[in-house]
PDB file of C-alpha atoms in Angstrom:
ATOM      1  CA  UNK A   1      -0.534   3.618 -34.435  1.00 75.00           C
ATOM      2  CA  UNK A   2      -4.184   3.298 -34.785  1.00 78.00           C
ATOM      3  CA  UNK A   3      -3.643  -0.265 -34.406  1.00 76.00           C
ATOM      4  CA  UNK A   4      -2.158  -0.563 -31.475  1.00 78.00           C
ATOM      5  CA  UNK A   5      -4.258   1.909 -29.667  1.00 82.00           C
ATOM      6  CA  UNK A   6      -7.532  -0.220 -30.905  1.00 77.00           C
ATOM      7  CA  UNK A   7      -5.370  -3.585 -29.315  1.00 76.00           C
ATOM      8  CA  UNK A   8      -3.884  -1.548 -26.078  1.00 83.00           C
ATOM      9  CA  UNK A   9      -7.701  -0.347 -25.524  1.00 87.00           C
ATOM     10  CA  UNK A  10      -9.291  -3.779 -26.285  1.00 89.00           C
ATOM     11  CA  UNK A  11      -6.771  -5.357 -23.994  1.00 89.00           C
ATOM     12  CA  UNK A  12      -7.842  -3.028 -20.906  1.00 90.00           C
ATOM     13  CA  UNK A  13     -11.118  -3.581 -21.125  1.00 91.00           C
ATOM     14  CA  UNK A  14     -10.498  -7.152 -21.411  1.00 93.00           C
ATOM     15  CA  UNK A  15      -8.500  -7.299 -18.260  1.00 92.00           C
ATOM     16  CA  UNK A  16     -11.027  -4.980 -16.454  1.00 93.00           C
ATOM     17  CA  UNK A  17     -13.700  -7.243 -17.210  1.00 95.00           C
ATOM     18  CA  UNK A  18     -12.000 -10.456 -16.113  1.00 95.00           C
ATOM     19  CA  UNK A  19     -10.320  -7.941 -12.656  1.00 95.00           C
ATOM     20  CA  UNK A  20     -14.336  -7.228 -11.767  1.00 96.00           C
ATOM     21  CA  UNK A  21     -14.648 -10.902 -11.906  1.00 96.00           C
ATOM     22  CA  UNK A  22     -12.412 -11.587  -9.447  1.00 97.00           C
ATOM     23  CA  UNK A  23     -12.697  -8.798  -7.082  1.00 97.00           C
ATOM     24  CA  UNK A  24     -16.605  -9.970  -7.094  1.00 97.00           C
ATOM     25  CA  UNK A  25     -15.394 -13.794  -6.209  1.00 97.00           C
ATOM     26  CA  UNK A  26     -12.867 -12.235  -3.704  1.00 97.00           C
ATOM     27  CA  UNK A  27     -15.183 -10.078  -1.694  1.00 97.00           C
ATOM     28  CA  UNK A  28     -17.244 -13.584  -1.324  1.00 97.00           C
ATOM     29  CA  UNK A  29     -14.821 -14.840   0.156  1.00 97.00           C
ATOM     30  CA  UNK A  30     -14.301 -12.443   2.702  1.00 97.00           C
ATOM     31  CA  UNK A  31     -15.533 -13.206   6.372  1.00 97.00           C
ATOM     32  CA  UNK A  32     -16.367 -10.418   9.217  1.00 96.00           C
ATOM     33  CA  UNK A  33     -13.053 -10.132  10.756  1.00 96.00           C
ATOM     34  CA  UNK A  34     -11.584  -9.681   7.647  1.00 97.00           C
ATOM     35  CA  UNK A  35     -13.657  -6.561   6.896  1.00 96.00           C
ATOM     36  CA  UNK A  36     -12.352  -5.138  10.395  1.00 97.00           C
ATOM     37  CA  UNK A  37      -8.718  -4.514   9.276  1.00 98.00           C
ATOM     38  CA  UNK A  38      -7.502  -1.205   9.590  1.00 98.00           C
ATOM     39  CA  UNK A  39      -4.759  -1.984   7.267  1.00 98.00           C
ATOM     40  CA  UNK A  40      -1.315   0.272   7.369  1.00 98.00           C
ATOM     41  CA  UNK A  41       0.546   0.448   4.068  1.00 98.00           C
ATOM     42  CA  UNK A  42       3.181   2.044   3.106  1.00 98.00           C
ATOM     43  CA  UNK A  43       1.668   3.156  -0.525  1.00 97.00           C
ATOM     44  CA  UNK A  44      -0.485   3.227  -2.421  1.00 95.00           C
ATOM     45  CA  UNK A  45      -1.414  -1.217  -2.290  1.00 97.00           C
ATOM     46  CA  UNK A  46      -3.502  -0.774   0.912  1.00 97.00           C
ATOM     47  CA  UNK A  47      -5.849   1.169  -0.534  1.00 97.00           C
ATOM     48  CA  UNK A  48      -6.296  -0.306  -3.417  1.00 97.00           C
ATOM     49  CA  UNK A  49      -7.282  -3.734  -2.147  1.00 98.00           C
ATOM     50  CA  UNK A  50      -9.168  -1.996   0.113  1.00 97.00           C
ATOM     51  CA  UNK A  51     -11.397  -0.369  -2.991  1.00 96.00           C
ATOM     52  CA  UNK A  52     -11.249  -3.960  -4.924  1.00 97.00           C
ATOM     53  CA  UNK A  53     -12.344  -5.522  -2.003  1.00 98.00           C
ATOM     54  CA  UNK A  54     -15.227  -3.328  -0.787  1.00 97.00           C
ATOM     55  CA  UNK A  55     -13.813  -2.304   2.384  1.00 97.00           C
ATOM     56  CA  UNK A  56     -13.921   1.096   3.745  1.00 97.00           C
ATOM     57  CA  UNK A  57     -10.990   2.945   4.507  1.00 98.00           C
ATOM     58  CA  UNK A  58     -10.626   2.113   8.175  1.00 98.00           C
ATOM     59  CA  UNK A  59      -6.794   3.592   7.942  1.00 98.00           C
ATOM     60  CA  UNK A  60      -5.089   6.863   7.128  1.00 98.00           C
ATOM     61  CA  UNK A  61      -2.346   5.485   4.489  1.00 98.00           C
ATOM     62  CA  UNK A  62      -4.373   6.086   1.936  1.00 97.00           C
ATOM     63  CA  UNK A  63      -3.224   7.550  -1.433  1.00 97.00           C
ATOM     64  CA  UNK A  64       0.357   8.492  -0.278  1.00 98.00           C
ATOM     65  CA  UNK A  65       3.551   6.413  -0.249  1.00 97.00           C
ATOM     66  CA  UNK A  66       6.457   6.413   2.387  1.00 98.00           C
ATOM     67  CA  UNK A  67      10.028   6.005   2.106  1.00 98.00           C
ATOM     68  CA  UNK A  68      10.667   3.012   4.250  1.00 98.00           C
ATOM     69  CA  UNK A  69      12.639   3.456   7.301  1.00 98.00           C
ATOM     70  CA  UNK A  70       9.800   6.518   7.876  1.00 98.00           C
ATOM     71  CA  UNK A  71       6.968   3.876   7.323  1.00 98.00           C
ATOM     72  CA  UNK A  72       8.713   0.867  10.255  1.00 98.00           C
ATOM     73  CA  UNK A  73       8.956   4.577  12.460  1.00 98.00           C
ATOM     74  CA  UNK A  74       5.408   5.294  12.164  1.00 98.00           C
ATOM     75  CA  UNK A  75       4.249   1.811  13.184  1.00 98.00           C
ATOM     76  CA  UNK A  76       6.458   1.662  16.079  1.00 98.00           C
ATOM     77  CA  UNK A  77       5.346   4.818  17.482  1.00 98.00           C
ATOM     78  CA  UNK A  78       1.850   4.670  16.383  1.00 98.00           C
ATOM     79  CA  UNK A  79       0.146   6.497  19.346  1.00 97.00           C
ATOM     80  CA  UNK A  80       2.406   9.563  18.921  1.00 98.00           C
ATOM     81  CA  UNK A  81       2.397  10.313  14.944  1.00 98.00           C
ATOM     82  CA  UNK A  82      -1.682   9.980  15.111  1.00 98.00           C
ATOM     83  CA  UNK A  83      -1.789  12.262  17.937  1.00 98.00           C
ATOM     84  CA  UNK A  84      -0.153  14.841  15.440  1.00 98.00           C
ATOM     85  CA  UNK A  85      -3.149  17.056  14.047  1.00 97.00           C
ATOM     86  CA  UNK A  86      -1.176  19.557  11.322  1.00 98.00           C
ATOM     87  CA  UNK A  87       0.807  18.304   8.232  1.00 98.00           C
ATOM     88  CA  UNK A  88       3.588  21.215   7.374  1.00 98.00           C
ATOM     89  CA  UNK A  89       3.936  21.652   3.646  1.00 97.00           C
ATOM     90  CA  UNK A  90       7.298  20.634   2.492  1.00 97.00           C
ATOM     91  CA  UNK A  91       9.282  23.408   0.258  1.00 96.00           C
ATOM     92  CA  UNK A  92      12.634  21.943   0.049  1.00 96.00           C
ATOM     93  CA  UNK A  93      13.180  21.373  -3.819  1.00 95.00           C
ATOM     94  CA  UNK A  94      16.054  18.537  -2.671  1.00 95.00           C
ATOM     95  CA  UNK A  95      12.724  16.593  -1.881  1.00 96.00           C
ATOM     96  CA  UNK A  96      10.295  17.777  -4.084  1.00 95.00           C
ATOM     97  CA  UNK A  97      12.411  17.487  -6.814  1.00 95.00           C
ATOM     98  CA  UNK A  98      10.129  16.566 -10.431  1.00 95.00           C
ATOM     99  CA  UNK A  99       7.133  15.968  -8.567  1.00 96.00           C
ATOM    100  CA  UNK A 100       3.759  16.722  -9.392  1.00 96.00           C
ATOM    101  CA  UNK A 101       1.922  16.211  -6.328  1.00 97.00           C
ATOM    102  CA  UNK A 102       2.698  17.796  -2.747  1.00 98.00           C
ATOM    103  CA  UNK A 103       4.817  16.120  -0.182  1.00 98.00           C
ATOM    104  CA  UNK A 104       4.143  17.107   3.462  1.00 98.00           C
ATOM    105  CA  UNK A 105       6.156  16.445   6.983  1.00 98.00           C
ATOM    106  CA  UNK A 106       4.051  14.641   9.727  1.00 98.00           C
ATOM    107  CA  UNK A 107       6.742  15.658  12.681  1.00 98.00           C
ATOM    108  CA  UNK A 108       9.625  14.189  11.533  1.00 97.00           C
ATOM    109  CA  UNK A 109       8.232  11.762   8.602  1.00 98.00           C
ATOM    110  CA  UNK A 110       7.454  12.489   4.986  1.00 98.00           C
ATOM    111  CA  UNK A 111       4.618  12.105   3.037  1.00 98.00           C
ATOM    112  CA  UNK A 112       4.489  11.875  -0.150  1.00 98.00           C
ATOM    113  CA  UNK A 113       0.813  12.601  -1.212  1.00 98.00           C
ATOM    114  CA  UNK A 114       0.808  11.178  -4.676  1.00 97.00           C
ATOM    115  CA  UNK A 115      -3.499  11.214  -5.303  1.00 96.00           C
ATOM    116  CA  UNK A 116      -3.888  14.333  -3.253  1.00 98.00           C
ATOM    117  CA  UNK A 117      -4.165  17.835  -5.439  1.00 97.00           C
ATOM    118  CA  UNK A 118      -3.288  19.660  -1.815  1.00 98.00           C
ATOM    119  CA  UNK A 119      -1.728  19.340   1.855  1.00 98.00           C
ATOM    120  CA  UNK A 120      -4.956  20.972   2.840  1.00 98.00           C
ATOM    121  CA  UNK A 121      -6.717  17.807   1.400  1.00 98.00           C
ATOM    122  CA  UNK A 122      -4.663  14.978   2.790  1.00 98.00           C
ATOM    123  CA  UNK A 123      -4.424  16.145   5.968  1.00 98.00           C
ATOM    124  CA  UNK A 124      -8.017  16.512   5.928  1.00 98.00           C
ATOM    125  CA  UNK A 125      -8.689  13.104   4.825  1.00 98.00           C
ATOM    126  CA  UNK A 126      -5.904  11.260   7.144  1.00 98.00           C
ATOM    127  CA  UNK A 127      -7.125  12.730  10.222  1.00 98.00           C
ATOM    128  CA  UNK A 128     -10.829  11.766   9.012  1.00 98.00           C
ATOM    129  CA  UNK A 129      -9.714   8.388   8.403  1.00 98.00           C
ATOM    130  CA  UNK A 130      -7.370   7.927  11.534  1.00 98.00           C
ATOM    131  CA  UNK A 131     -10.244   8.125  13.937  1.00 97.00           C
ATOM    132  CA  UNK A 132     -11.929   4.800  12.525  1.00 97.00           C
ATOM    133  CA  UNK A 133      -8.414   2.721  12.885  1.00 98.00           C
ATOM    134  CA  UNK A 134      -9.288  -0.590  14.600  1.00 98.00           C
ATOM    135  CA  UNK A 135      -6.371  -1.189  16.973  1.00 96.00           C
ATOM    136  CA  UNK A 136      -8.078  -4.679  17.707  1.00 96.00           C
ATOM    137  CA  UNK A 137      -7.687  -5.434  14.248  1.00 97.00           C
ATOM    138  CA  UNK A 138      -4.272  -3.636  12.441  1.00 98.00           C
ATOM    139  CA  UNK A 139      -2.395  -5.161   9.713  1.00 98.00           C
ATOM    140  CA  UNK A 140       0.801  -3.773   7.931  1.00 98.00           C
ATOM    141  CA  UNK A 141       1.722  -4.266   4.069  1.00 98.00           C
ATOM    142  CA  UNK A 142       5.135  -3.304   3.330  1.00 98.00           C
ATOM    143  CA  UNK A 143       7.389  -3.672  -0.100  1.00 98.00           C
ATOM    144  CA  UNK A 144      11.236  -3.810  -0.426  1.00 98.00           C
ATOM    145  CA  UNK A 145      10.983  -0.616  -2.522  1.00 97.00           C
ATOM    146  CA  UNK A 146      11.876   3.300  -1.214  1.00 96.00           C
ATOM    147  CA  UNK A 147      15.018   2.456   0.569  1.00 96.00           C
ATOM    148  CA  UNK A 148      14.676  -0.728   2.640  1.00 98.00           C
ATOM    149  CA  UNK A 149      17.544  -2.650   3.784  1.00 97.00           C
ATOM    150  CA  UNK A 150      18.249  -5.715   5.921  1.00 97.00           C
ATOM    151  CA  UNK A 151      17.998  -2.991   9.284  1.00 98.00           C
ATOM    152  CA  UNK A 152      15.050  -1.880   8.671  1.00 98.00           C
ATOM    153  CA  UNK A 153      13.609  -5.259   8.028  1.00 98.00           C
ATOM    154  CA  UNK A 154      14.704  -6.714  10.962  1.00 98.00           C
ATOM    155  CA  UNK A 155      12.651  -3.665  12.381  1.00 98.00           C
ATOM    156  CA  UNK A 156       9.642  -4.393  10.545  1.00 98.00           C
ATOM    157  CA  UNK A 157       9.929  -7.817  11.886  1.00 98.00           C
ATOM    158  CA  UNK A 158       9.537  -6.701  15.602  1.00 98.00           C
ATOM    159  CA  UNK A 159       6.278  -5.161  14.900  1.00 98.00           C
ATOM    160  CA  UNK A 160       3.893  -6.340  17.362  1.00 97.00           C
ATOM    161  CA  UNK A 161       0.811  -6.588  14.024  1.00 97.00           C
ATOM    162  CA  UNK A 162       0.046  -9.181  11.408  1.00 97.00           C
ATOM    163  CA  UNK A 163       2.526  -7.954   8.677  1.00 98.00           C
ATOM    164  CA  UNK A 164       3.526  -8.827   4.935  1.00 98.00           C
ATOM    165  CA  UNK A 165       6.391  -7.325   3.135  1.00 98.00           C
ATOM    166  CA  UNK A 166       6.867  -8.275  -0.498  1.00 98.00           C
ATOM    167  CA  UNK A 167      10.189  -8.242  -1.969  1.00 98.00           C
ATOM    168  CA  UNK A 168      11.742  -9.153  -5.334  1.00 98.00           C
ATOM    169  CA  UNK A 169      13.997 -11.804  -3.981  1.00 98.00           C
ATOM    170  CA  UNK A 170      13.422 -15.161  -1.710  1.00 98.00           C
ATOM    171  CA  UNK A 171      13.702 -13.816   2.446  1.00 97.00           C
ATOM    172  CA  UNK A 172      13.877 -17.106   4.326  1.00 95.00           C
ATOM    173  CA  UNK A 173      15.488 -14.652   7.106  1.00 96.00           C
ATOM    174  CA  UNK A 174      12.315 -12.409   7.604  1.00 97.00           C
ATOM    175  CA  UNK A 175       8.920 -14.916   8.110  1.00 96.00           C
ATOM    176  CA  UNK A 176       6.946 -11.649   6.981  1.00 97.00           C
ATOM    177  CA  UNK A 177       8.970 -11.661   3.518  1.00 98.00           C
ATOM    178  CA  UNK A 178       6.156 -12.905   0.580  1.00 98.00           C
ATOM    179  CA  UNK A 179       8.234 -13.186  -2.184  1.00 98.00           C
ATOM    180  CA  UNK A 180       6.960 -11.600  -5.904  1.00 98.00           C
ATOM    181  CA  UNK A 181       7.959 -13.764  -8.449  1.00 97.00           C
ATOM    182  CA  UNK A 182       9.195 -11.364 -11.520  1.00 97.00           C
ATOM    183  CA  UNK A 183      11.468  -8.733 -10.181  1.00 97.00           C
ATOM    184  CA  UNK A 184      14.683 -10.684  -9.644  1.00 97.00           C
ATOM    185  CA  UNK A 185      16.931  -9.144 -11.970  1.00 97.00           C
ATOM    186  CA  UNK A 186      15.637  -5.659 -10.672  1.00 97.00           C
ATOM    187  CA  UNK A 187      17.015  -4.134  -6.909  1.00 97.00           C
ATOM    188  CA  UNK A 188      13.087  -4.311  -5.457  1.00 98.00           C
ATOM    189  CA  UNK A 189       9.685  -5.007  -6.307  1.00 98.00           C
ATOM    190  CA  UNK A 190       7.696  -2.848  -9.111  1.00 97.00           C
ATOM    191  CA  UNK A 191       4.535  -1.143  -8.515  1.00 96.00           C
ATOM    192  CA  UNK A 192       2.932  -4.549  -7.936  1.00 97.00           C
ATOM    193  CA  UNK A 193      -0.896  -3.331  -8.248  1.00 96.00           C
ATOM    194  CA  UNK A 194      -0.137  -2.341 -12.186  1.00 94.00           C
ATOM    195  CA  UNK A 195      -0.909  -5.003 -14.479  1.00 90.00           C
ATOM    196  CA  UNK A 196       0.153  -5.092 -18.331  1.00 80.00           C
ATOM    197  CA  UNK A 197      -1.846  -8.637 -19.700  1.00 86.00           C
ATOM    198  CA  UNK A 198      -5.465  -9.967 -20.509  1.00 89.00           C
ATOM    199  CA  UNK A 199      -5.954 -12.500 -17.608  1.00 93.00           C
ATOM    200  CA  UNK A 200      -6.906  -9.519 -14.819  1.00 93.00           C
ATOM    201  CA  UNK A 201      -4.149 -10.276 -12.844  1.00 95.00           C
ATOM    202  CA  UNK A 202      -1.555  -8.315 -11.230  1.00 96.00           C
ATOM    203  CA  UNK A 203       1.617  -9.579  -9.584  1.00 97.00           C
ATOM    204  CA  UNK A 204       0.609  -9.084  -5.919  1.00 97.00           C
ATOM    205  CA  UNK A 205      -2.078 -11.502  -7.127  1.00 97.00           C
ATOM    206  CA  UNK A 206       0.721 -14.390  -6.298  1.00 97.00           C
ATOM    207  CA  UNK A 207      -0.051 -13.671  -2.748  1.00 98.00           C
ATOM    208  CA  UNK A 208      -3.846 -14.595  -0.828  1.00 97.00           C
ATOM    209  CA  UNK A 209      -4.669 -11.504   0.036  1.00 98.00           C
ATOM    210  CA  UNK A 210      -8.221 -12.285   1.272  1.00 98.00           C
ATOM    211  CA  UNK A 211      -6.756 -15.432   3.259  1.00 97.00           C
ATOM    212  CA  UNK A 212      -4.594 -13.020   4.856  1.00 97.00           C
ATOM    213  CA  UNK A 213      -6.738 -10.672   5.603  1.00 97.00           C
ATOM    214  CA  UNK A 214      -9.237 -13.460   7.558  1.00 97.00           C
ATOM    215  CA  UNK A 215      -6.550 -15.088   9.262  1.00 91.00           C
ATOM    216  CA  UNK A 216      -7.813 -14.030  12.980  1.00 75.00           C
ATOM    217  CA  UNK A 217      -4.261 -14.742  15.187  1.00 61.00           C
TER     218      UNK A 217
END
């Protein structure tokens, strides 16, 4: 037991070291526009490139997920759901069910506000950040977890933004589908940001991020 702590610590710090490395060579590679992006996720992966890049939060979908067909909503009626000031605390246990954190209606979408100890606190933060959203500049990142089906994709596919979706299975239907190689035998995509290996990699590394990011269309 002592053992494998000593390993499971050693291996951490191993693949923190070599992660620092990258995210260093990354945010070199980085040009203006890039740094622009007011990018829309629908969990948590958004923000976390954001941090390992160096970018501020220039976007409000920030340390909360969304179930899917409520994330495609929210982009195609963007104007309205930012012009909503008040989250409403949601109470109904069929929701909340085991969860830790709080989950909170924004009109008719729900927010599940995974890094946020209060309602009081994310609403705080998302209007903050929704002020500073470059509509010049808005990019979506999307995952075939929480619910997505063929529907909603072809939804996600009429969004007028530069868009990725990763899913656990080959798209050659949806031109926005990047493909995450290690998921096939499971019905989506894992948390793709986690990482469990010495090489400070993660599986959304598979995809250029940064290229994406400066691609100016």
């Amino acid at each position: 037991m002592i053992l494998s702590k000593i390993i499971r610590r050693m291996k951490n710090n191993i693949w923190q070291a070599k992660r620092n490395a990258i995210n260093q060579a990354d945010r070199k590679r980085l040009n203006p526009y890039a740094e622009t992006a007011s990018i829309l996720s629908m969990n948590c992966i958004g923000g976390i490139l954001s941090h390992d890049l160096g970018l501020r939060f220039l976007s409000p979908t920030v340390n909360l997920f969304f179930r899917a067909e409520d994330f495609i909503k929210f982009c195609e009626n963007l104007d309205y759901y930012l012009s909503i000031d008040e989250f409403t605390e949601c109470r109904d246990s069929a929701i909340i069910g085991q969860r830790t954190y709080p989950v909170a209606f924004l009109g008719d979408l729900t927010l599940y506000l995974v890094h946020y100890r209060s309602v009081a606190e994310a609403q705080e933060k998302w209007n903050e950040r929704k002020t500073r959203i470059n509509r010049d500049n808005i990019v979506l990142l999307n995952t075939d977890r929480e619910g997505m089906t063929e529907a909603l994709k072809d939804r996600f596919e009429a969004l007028p933004y530069r868009k990725v979706m990763f899913t656990h299975l080959p798209d050659e239907t949806h031109k926005s589908c990047f493909y995450i190689r290690g998921y096939e035998n499971e019905p989506c995509v894992g948390i793709i940001t986690d990482h469990d290996g010495w090489d400070g990699k993660r599986p959304i590394d598979q995809f250029d991020y940064v290229s994406f990011l400066n691609e100016d269309t």
